[in-house]
Short mmCIF file of C-alpha atoms and ligand atoms in Angstrom, two decimals:
data_model
loop_
_atom_site.label_atom_id
_atom_site.label_comp_id
_atom_site.label_asym_id
_atom_site.label_seq_id
_atom_site.Cartn_x
_atom_site.Cartn_y
_atom_site.Cartn_z
CA UNK D 1 0.53 3.84 -31.52
CA UNK D 2 1.34 3.24 -27.77
CA UNK D 3 4.75 2.11 -27.10
CA UNK D 4 6.76 1.23 -24.03
CA UNK D 5 7.89 4.81 -23.79
CA UNK D 6 4.38 5.71 -22.86
CA UNK D 7 4.70 3.73 -19.84
CA UNK D 8 4.08 6.61 -17.38
CA UNK D 9 2.86 5.76 -14.03
CA UNK D 10 2.17 9.05 -13.09
CA UNK D 11 -0.31 9.70 -15.88
CA UNK D 12 -3.96 9.65 -14.84
CA UNK D 13 -4.98 7.27 -17.54
CA UNK D 14 -2.28 4.82 -16.53
CA UNK D 15 -3.61 4.52 -12.96
CA UNK D 16 -7.18 4.49 -14.17
CA UNK D 17 -7.17 2.05 -16.84
CA UNK D 18 -3.77 0.65 -18.09
CA UNK D 19 -4.81 -2.80 -19.07
CA UNK D 20 -5.17 -2.76 -22.65
CA UNK D 21 -1.78 -1.12 -22.73
CA UNK D 22 -0.30 -3.68 -20.09
CA UNK D 23 -1.55 -6.57 -22.02
CA UNK D 24 0.37 -5.64 -25.24
CA UNK D 25 3.47 -5.32 -23.35
CA UNK D 26 3.11 -8.57 -21.73
CA UNK D 27 3.09 -10.06 -25.03
CA UNK D 28 5.46 -7.91 -26.97
CA UNK D 29 7.95 -6.60 -24.38
CA UNK D 30 7.51 -8.49 -21.23
CA UNK D 31 10.58 -6.57 -19.83
CA UNK D 32 11.50 -3.19 -20.99
CA UNK D 33 13.20 0.08 -19.71
CA UNK D 34 10.82 2.79 -18.90
CA UNK D 35 12.27 6.56 -19.46
CA UNK D 36 9.64 8.06 -17.47
CA UNK D 37 10.40 5.80 -14.35
CA UNK D 38 14.11 5.41 -14.76
CA UNK D 39 13.64 1.68 -14.17
CA UNK D 40 13.24 -1.75 -15.96
CA UNK D 41 9.55 -3.02 -15.72
CA UNK D 42 8.68 -6.65 -15.42
CA UNK D 43 5.03 -7.28 -16.46
CA UNK D 44 4.46 -11.02 -16.36
CA UNK D 45 3.05 -12.70 -13.54
CA UNK D 46 5.76 -15.64 -13.61
CA UNK D 47 8.58 -13.11 -13.90
CA UNK D 48 7.27 -10.71 -11.16
CA UNK D 49 6.76 -13.64 -8.90
CA UNK D 50 10.36 -14.99 -9.72
CA UNK D 51 12.00 -11.64 -9.08
CA UNK D 52 10.14 -11.11 -5.69
CA UNK D 53 11.31 -14.75 -4.67
CA UNK D 54 14.74 -13.91 -5.51
CA UNK D 55 16.10 -11.53 -3.07
CA UNK D 56 19.76 -12.28 -4.07
CA UNK D 57 19.36 -11.10 -7.57
CA UNK D 58 16.64 -8.54 -6.72
CA UNK D 59 17.69 -6.47 -3.87
CA UNK D 60 15.31 -4.42 -1.53
CA UNK D 61 18.27 -2.33 -0.16
CA UNK D 62 17.33 1.29 -0.79
CA UNK D 63 14.35 0.22 -3.01
CA UNK D 64 11.77 2.34 -1.06
CA UNK D 65 14.00 5.54 -1.06
CA UNK D 66 13.49 7.33 -4.39
CA UNK D 67 15.41 10.35 -3.16
CA UNK D 68 17.12 10.71 -6.06
CA UNK D 69 14.10 13.04 -7.16
CA UNK D 70 14.58 15.46 -4.21
CA UNK D 71 16.32 18.85 -4.86
CA UNK D 72 19.36 19.73 -3.23
CA UNK D 73 18.00 22.34 -1.05
CA UNK D 74 15.35 19.60 0.22
CA UNK D 75 18.15 17.29 0.84
CA UNK D 76 19.90 19.97 2.98
CA UNK D 77 16.75 20.49 4.98
CA UNK D 78 16.52 16.73 5.47
CA UNK D 79 20.14 16.26 6.54
CA UNK D 80 20.74 12.85 7.98
CA UNK D 81 17.23 12.02 7.32
CA UNK D 82 17.44 12.39 3.51
CA UNK D 83 17.92 8.65 3.54
CA UNK D 84 15.05 7.87 5.88
CA UNK D 85 13.87 4.34 5.79
CA UNK D 86 17.39 3.25 5.24
CA UNK D 87 16.51 0.75 8.14
CA UNK D 88 12.92 -0.12 7.51
CA UNK D 89 12.13 -3.88 7.03
CA UNK D 90 10.99 -3.35 3.48
CA UNK D 91 14.05 -1.52 2.44
CA UNK D 92 16.64 -4.13 3.53
CA UNK D 93 17.91 -7.64 2.51
CA UNK D 94 18.72 -10.58 4.72
CA UNK D 95 20.36 -10.93 7.16
CA UNK D 96 19.04 -7.45 8.63
CA UNK D 97 15.70 -8.24 6.99
CA UNK D 98 15.35 -11.49 8.92
CA UNK D 99 16.26 -9.80 12.04
CA UNK D 100 13.78 -6.98 11.72
CA UNK D 101 10.97 -9.17 10.28
CA UNK D 102 11.30 -11.51 13.33
CA UNK D 103 10.72 -8.55 15.65
CA UNK D 104 7.86 -6.91 13.75
CA UNK D 105 6.06 -10.28 13.24
CA UNK D 106 5.69 -10.56 16.90
CA UNK D 107 2.96 -7.99 16.99
CA UNK D 108 1.20 -9.65 14.22
CA UNK D 109 0.41 -13.10 15.66
CA UNK D 110 -3.03 -14.51 14.51
CA UNK D 111 -4.29 -14.02 17.88
CA UNK D 112 -3.29 -10.43 18.01
CA UNK D 113 -4.87 -9.73 14.72
CA UNK D 114 -8.06 -11.54 15.41
CA UNK D 115 -8.49 -9.53 18.66
CA UNK D 116 -8.89 -6.24 16.43
CA UNK D 117 -12.00 -7.40 14.76
CA UNK D 118 -14.26 -6.23 17.23
CA UNK D 119 -12.72 -2.89 17.60
CA UNK D 120 -12.53 -2.50 14.03
CA UNK D 121 -16.15 -3.32 13.53
CA UNK D 122 -17.20 -0.69 16.37
CA UNK D 123 -15.11 1.86 14.45
CA UNK D 124 -16.78 1.09 11.33
CA UNK D 125 -20.12 1.43 13.09
CA UNK D 126 -19.40 4.85 14.49
CA UNK D 127 -18.18 6.25 11.09
CA UNK D 128 -21.55 5.21 9.59
CA UNK D 129 -23.46 6.31 12.68
CA UNK D 130 -22.05 9.97 12.03
CA UNK D 131 -23.14 10.03 8.45
CA UNK D 132 -26.01 7.86 8.02
CA UNK D 133 -28.69 10.53 8.60
CA UNK D 134 -27.22 12.59 5.60
CA UNK D 135 -28.53 9.89 2.95
CA UNK D 136 -25.18 10.29 0.78
CA UNK D 137 -21.75 11.78 0.71
CA UNK D 138 -18.08 10.89 -0.31
CA UNK D 139 -17.48 7.39 0.46
CA UNK D 140 -13.68 7.99 0.66
CA UNK D 141 -13.65 11.19 3.24
CA UNK D 142 -16.69 9.96 5.13
CA UNK D 143 -16.32 6.14 5.59
CA UNK D 144 -13.02 4.84 4.10
CA UNK D 145 -10.35 6.44 6.01
CA UNK D 146 -11.45 6.91 9.69
CA UNK D 147 -11.76 3.43 11.01
CA UNK D 148 -8.46 2.25 9.63
CA UNK D 149 -6.54 5.28 10.67
CA UNK D 150 -8.12 4.82 14.20
CA UNK D 151 -7.34 1.22 14.43
CA UNK D 152 -3.69 1.70 13.49
CA UNK D 153 -3.23 4.34 15.87
CA UNK D 154 -4.80 2.41 18.65
CA UNK D 155 -2.58 -0.46 17.73
CA UNK D 156 0.57 1.59 17.56
CA UNK D 157 -0.26 3.58 20.66
CA UNK D 158 -0.87 6.91 19.47
CA UNK D 159 -3.18 8.93 21.90
CA UNK D 160 -6.62 9.79 20.13
CA UNK D 161 -5.79 13.48 20.44
CA UNK D 162 -2.83 13.13 18.25
CA UNK D 163 -4.51 11.19 15.34
CA UNK D 164 -5.29 14.08 13.30
CA UNK D 165 -1.74 15.44 13.63
CA UNK D 166 -0.32 11.99 12.61
CA UNK D 167 -2.64 11.66 9.66
CA UNK D 168 -1.69 15.02 8.27
CA UNK D 169 2.01 14.53 8.44
CA UNK D 170 2.19 10.91 7.25
CA UNK D 171 0.33 12.17 4.03
CA UNK D 172 3.02 14.70 3.77
CA UNK D 173 5.78 12.19 4.02
CA UNK D 174 4.33 9.85 1.68
CA UNK D 175 4.19 12.69 -0.99
CA UNK D 176 7.65 13.55 -0.43
CA UNK D 177 9.39 10.24 -0.98
CA UNK D 178 6.86 8.51 -3.29
CA UNK D 179 5.58 10.96 -5.68
CA UNK D 180 7.56 13.74 -7.81
CA UNK D 181 6.91 17.16 -6.33
CA UNK D 182 8.27 20.37 -7.43
CA UNK D 183 11.08 21.95 -5.25
CA UNK D 184 9.04 24.53 -3.28
CA UNK D 185 6.47 21.84 -2.29
CA UNK D 186 9.44 19.48 -1.49
CA UNK D 187 10.49 22.07 1.26
CA UNK D 188 7.16 22.21 2.79
CA UNK D 189 6.86 18.38 2.74
CA UNK D 190 10.37 17.82 4.31
CA UNK D 191 9.59 20.32 7.04
CA UNK D 192 6.34 18.50 8.07
CA UNK D 193 8.13 15.44 7.98
CA UNK D 194 10.90 16.36 10.49
CA UNK D 195 8.17 17.53 12.63
CA UNK D 196 6.52 14.12 12.53
CA UNK D 197 9.96 12.19 13.01
CA UNK D 198 10.32 14.16 16.30
CA UNK D 199 6.91 13.18 17.47
CA UNK D 200 7.50 9.67 16.79
CA UNK D 201 10.91 10.03 18.64
CA UNK D 202 9.05 11.19 21.66
CA UNK D 203 6.50 8.69 21.68
CA UNK D 204 9.18 5.95 21.76
CA UNK D 205 10.83 7.82 24.72
CA UNK D 206 7.50 7.92 26.40
CA UNK D 207 6.88 4.28 26.09
CA UNK D 208 10.28 3.48 27.05
CA UNK D 209 9.67 5.30 30.23
CA UNK D 210 6.21 3.90 30.77
CA UNK D 211 5.28 0.73 28.62
CA UNK D 212 1.85 0.07 27.59
CA UNK D 213 -0.14 -2.68 25.76
CA UNK D 214 0.58 -1.37 22.26
CA UNK D 215 3.22 -1.96 19.35
CA UNK D 216 5.40 0.98 20.55
CA UNK D 217 5.86 -0.53 23.72
CA UNK D 218 6.75 -3.85 22.36
CA UNK D 219 8.93 -2.67 19.90
CA UNK D 220 10.69 -0.35 22.40
CA UNK D 221 11.27 -3.15 24.68
CA UNK D 222 13.56 -4.66 22.00
CA UNK D 223 15.82 -1.74 21.96
CA UNK D 224 19.29 -2.60 22.61
CA UNK D 225 18.76 -6.59 22.16
CA UNK D 226 16.97 -7.11 18.67
CA UNK D 227 16.57 -3.57 17.53
CA UNK D 228 18.24 -0.12 17.43
CA UNK D 229 16.15 3.15 18.39
CA UNK D 230 16.24 4.43 14.74
CA UNK D 231 14.89 1.06 13.71
CA UNK D 232 11.78 1.38 16.07
CA UNK D 233 10.97 4.86 14.84
CA UNK D 234 11.18 3.72 11.15
CA UNK D 235 8.89 0.82 11.82
CA UNK D 236 6.48 2.88 13.88
CA UNK D 237 6.31 5.63 11.08
CA UNK D 238 5.86 3.21 8.18
CA UNK D 239 3.25 1.00 9.96
CA UNK D 240 1.25 4.20 10.62
CA UNK D 241 1.51 4.91 7.00
CA UNK D 242 0.42 1.26 6.15
CA UNK D 243 -2.78 1.71 8.24
CA UNK D 244 -3.48 5.17 7.23
CA UNK D 245 -3.40 4.81 3.53
CA UNK D 246 -3.26 1.39 1.86
CA UNK D 247 -6.37 -0.30 3.59
CA UNK D 248 -8.59 2.79 2.92
CA UNK D 249 -7.38 2.99 -0.70
CA UNK D 250 -8.10 -0.73 -1.13
CA UNK D 251 -11.52 -0.23 0.44
CA UNK D 252 -12.53 2.57 -1.81
CA UNK D 253 -11.21 0.57 -4.89
CA UNK D 254 -13.32 -2.38 -3.69
CA UNK D 255 -16.56 -0.69 -3.03
CA UNK D 256 -16.24 1.51 -6.41
CA UNK D 257 -15.81 -1.98 -8.13
CA UNK D 258 -18.73 -3.78 -6.16
CA UNK D 259 -21.09 -1.00 -6.91
CA UNK D 260 -20.23 -0.76 -10.59
CA UNK D 261 -20.55 -4.67 -10.74
CA UNK D 262 -24.10 -4.13 -8.96
CA UNK D 263 -22.87 -6.61 -6.28
CA UNK D 264 -24.19 -4.96 -2.93
CA UNK D 265 -24.47 -5.85 -0.46
CA UNK D 266 -21.97 -8.78 -0.88
CA UNK D 267 -23.54 -12.05 0.45
CA UNK D 268 -21.70 -13.16 3.69
CA UNK D 269 -20.48 -16.36 2.06
CA UNK D 270 -18.70 -14.52 -0.70
CA UNK D 271 -17.12 -11.65 1.34
CA UNK D 272 -13.70 -13.35 1.57
CA UNK D 273 -13.34 -14.19 -1.90
CA UNK D 274 -14.73 -10.87 -3.08
CA UNK D 275 -12.02 -9.17 -1.04
CA UNK D 276 -9.32 -11.12 -3.08
CA UNK D 277 -10.94 -10.65 -6.43
CA UNK D 278 -11.26 -6.65 -5.66
CA UNK D 279 -7.52 -6.71 -4.54
CA UNK D 280 -6.49 -8.43 -7.79
CA UNK D 281 -8.62 -6.37 -10.03
CA UNK D 282 -8.23 -2.98 -8.36
CA UNK D 283 -5.07 -3.38 -6.23
CA UNK D 284 -4.22 -0.54 -3.95
CA UNK D 285 -0.55 -1.28 -4.58
CA UNK D 286 0.81 -1.18 -8.17
CA UNK D 287 4.07 -2.91 -7.56
CA UNK D 288 7.55 -2.95 -5.63
CA UNK D 289 10.91 -1.85 -6.56
CA UNK D 290 13.92 -3.65 -6.56
CA UNK D 291 17.66 -3.20 -7.61
CA UNK D 292 19.54 -5.64 -9.91
CA UNK D 293 22.29 -7.09 -8.26
CA UNK D 294 24.01 -8.78 -10.90
CA UNK D 295 23.18 -8.60 -14.95
CA UNK D 296 19.94 -10.42 -15.48
CA UNK D 297 19.14 -11.66 -18.70
CA UNK D 298 15.09 -12.05 -19.46
CA UNK D 299 13.14 -12.33 -22.62
CA UNK D 300 16.26 -11.06 -24.68
CA UNK D 301 16.80 -8.03 -22.60
CA UNK D 302 19.91 -7.49 -20.17
CA UNK D 303 18.77 -5.87 -16.98
CA UNK D 304 22.35 -4.40 -15.81
CA UNK D 305 23.50 -4.62 -12.45
CA UNK D 306 22.46 -1.88 -10.47
CA UNK D 307 19.39 -0.88 -12.48
CA UNK D 308 16.16 -0.20 -10.66
CA UNK D 309 13.19 -2.45 -11.45
CA UNK D 310 9.61 -2.22 -10.97
CA UNK D 311 7.89 -5.55 -10.37
CA UNK D 312 4.46 -4.69 -11.66
CA UNK D 313 2.04 -6.55 -9.60
CA UNK D 314 -0.91 -4.50 -11.15
CA UNK D 315 0.16 -6.08 -14.86
CA UNK D 316 0.72 -9.35 -13.14
CA UNK D 317 -2.81 -9.29 -11.64
CA UNK D 318 -4.33 -8.75 -15.04
CA UNK D 319 -2.02 -11.62 -16.68
CA UNK D 320 -4.40 -13.77 -18.76
CA UNK D 321 -2.02 -17.05 -18.46
CA UNK D 322 -2.89 -17.13 -14.84
CA UNK D 323 -6.41 -15.28 -14.62
CA UNK D 324 -8.78 -16.27 -17.17
CA UNK D 325 -10.82 -13.20 -18.66
CA UNK D 326 -8.66 -10.92 -16.33
CA UNK D 327 -10.72 -7.88 -16.97
CA UNK D 328 -14.04 -9.57 -15.78
CA UNK D 329 -14.66 -9.29 -11.77
CA UNK D 330 -15.60 -12.75 -10.95
CA UNK D 331 -16.47 -13.04 -7.28
CA UNK D 332 -16.15 -16.80 -7.51
CA UNK D 333 -12.81 -16.73 -9.10
CA UNK D 334 -11.06 -20.01 -7.67
CA UNK D 335 -7.42 -18.35 -7.90
CA UNK D 336 -8.26 -14.54 -7.16
CA UNK D 337 -5.90 -14.87 -4.28
CA UNK D 338 -2.88 -15.74 -6.56
CA UNK D 339 -2.57 -11.84 -7.10
CA UNK D 340 0.63 -10.17 -5.51
CA UNK D 341 -1.25 -6.89 -4.32
CA UNK D 342 0.30 -7.80 -0.80
CA UNK D 343 3.87 -8.68 -2.12
CA UNK D 344 5.27 -12.13 -2.47
CA UNK D 345 8.46 -13.99 -0.72
CA UNK D 346 10.31 -12.66 2.10
CA UNK D 347 8.71 -9.30 2.26
CA UNK D 348 5.21 -10.33 1.83
CA UNK D 349 3.11 -7.89 3.62
CA UNK D 350 3.45 -8.33 7.32
CA UNK D 351 0.01 -6.69 7.87
CA UNK D 352 -1.66 -8.91 5.34
CA UNK D 353 -3.90 -10.66 7.61
CA UNK D 354 -4.87 -7.27 9.57
CA UNK D 355 -5.81 -5.65 5.96
CA UNK D 356 -7.89 -8.76 4.96
CA UNK D 357 -9.68 -8.52 8.32
CA UNK D 358 -10.38 -4.71 7.92
CA UNK D 359 -11.51 -5.19 4.36
CA UNK D 360 -13.76 -8.28 5.09
CA UNK D 361 -15.34 -6.49 8.26
CA UNK D 362 -15.86 -3.17 6.45
CA UNK D 363 -17.78 -4.86 3.55
CA UNK D 364 -19.67 -6.97 6.07
CA UNK D 365 -20.91 -3.80 8.18
CA UNK D 366 -21.37 -1.49 5.36
CA UNK D 367 -23.59 -4.08 3.59
CA UNK D 368 -25.59 -4.61 6.70
CA UNK D 369 -26.07 -0.82 7.67
CA UNK D 370 -26.07 0.64 4.32
CA UNK D 371 -27.64 -1.95 2.04
CA UNK D 372 -28.76 0.68 -0.33
CA UNK D 373 -25.52 2.08 -1.04
CA UNK D 374 -25.07 2.98 -4.83
CA UNK D 375 -22.88 5.49 -7.22
CA UNK D 376 -24.30 8.92 -7.72
CA UNK D 377 -23.99 10.04 -11.46
CA UNK D 378 -21.27 12.80 -11.91
CA UNK D 379 -18.00 13.48 -12.97
CA UNK D 380 -15.72 10.28 -13.53
CA UNK D 381 -13.67 9.49 -10.41
CA UNK D 382 -10.09 10.70 -10.16
CA UNK D 383 -7.10 8.66 -8.58
CA UNK D 384 -4.46 10.14 -6.38
CA UNK D 385 -1.03 10.58 -7.94
CA UNK D 386 1.37 7.93 -6.78
CA UNK D 387 3.89 5.69 -8.61
CA UNK D 388 3.21 2.73 -6.13
CA UNK D 389 -0.41 3.16 -5.01
CA UNK D 390 -3.71 3.37 -6.35
CA UNK D 391 -6.64 5.14 -4.42
CA UNK D 392 -9.54 7.49 -5.36
CA UNK D 393 -9.63 11.17 -4.34
CA UNK D 394 -13.42 10.85 -3.86
CA UNK D 395 -16.39 8.43 -4.36
CA UNK D 396 -19.84 10.09 -4.52
CA UNK D 397 -22.62 7.81 -3.19
CA UNK D 398 -25.77 7.84 -1.59
CA UNK D 399 -27.41 5.62 0.82
C1 HEM C 1 -4.80 -3.47 1.58
C2 HEM C 1 -3.60 -2.94 2.45
C3 HEM C 1 -2.12 -3.27 1.93
C4 HEM C 1 -1.57 -3.37 0.82
C5 HEM C 1 -1.99 -3.36 -0.56
C6 HEM C 1 -0.11 -3.91 1.38
C7 HEM C 1 0.89 -3.89 0.23
C8 HEM C 1 2.25 -4.47 0.67
C9 HEM C 1 3.23 -4.91 -0.28
C10 HEM C 1 3.07 -4.94 -1.70
C11 HEM C 1 4.37 -5.19 0.44
C12 HEM C 1 5.57 -5.83 -0.03
C13 HEM C 1 6.71 -4.60 -0.39
C14 HEM C 1 7.99 -5.18 -0.87
O1 HEM C 1 8.03 -6.35 -1.25
O2 HEM C 1 8.78 -4.15 -1.42
C15 HEM C 1 4.12 -4.97 1.82
C16 HEM C 1 4.86 -5.08 2.88
C17 HEM C 1 4.67 -4.60 4.24
N1 HEM C 1 3.53 -4.17 4.78
FE1 HEM C 1 1.84 -3.97 3.80
N2 HEM C 1 -0.02 -3.60 2.66
C18 HEM C 1 -1.29 -3.36 3.15
C19 HEM C 1 -1.44 -3.24 4.49
C20 HEM C 1 -0.60 -3.25 5.54
C21 HEM C 1 -0.91 -2.95 6.97
C22 HEM C 1 -2.42 -2.88 7.44
C23 HEM C 1 0.23 -2.96 7.60
C24 HEM C 1 0.61 -2.84 9.11
C25 HEM C 1 -0.39 -2.46 9.89
C26 HEM C 1 1.25 -3.18 6.55
C27 HEM C 1 2.79 -3.30 6.94
C28 HEM C 1 3.47 -3.76 5.95
C29 HEM C 1 5.17 -3.90 6.54
C30 HEM C 1 5.71 -3.73 7.72
C31 HEM C 1 5.79 -4.60 5.22
C32 HEM C 1 7.13 -4.69 4.98
C33 HEM C 1 7.41 -6.35 5.07
C34 HEM C 1 8.86 -6.69 4.79
O3 HEM C 1 9.58 -6.07 4.24
O4 HEM C 1 9.12 -7.90 5.24
N3 HEM C 1 0.79 -3.44 5.40
N4 HEM C 1 2.72 -4.41 2.01
#
């Protein structure tokens, strides 16, 4: 019999298909302590939502920096950067959060986001042009990543010739802080991370000297009034990550789902809700961490002050009390967007509109250009190992 002790987000089955297990937990142990994770886990939609909405009791401070898992030697190499992200917007509480969020939001106005649609369409077309004649390939490597990575690079102001470099280093950084790694590997990743930080530092200096029409220039112009230098470096680094990883992961998950459901191409009128239902049923993020500020009593369990908590949005998105028949994909589900894959409350994803725009545009263009896209029979798909994200390592298709 499976018990709450089996809650192991790093196990392959847990990323791929944890839903029977999570359903039992929601019913029998909606809040429990996971030994594997070293955290209390909240599984019900209403509890996850309430915790996201209550930043006084569920603090974000330090919640992204899981550096407890780093070996001493790695910490030595990282030096002052061992607690990197300490001033990133998702890792702080008000009033610091309010100030940082105000600055970042300036770059994500509805007009600025809408202006990126044409560019993203072109990038998606170009990615398809490169592989179309081949007749098939790996959707993840060939089509999912490049358009988002290039759009984000352009948005941030990373020169085209540096895009590959940035992509590789961002990946290392993500692995270092967010997935358990053996000590040797940690050292390699830590060195790569420092090289990357140095790069971003130089980019900020270049834009301070000569501003352009990009995110780095806008944020750099706020140094000294609204933001510190370090805050700007952390913002740029993490937003590069947001664009390089989350959207492609969500796109891969979505296409995999739509092809299995034999809904391809997605009819134009259904694209918007399809994007929400895909984010609900196969979310690219699995949840967010918080620290309990005080003892919190929930369902007979006391979460002690100082304890790490995982708000499991993955479980919440499959909560049968909110979503009827949650394991069924329903393209016309009326409340599909009640998922919290993009978070909820004051830290709600600042790039949400941009993420949604990319997903809608990608499904539309891919449907137009590759109407015969289908899965190729082969080995079962595998997911990347991460405690907060879900993304396929490969997805073999032909068109
Ligand atoms: C499908 C793609 C995406 C997913 C699933 C996703 C998910 C999330 C989630 C769950 C949070 C809340 C974190 C928390 O409460 O602790 C968040 C926050 C954030 N996201 Fe996204 N995200 C996506 C795309 C993006 C993009 C494209 C950008 C930027 C270009 C971005 C930038 C951010 C930032 C800066 C925050 C922090 C906001 C704050 O703390 O106020 N995200 N995202």
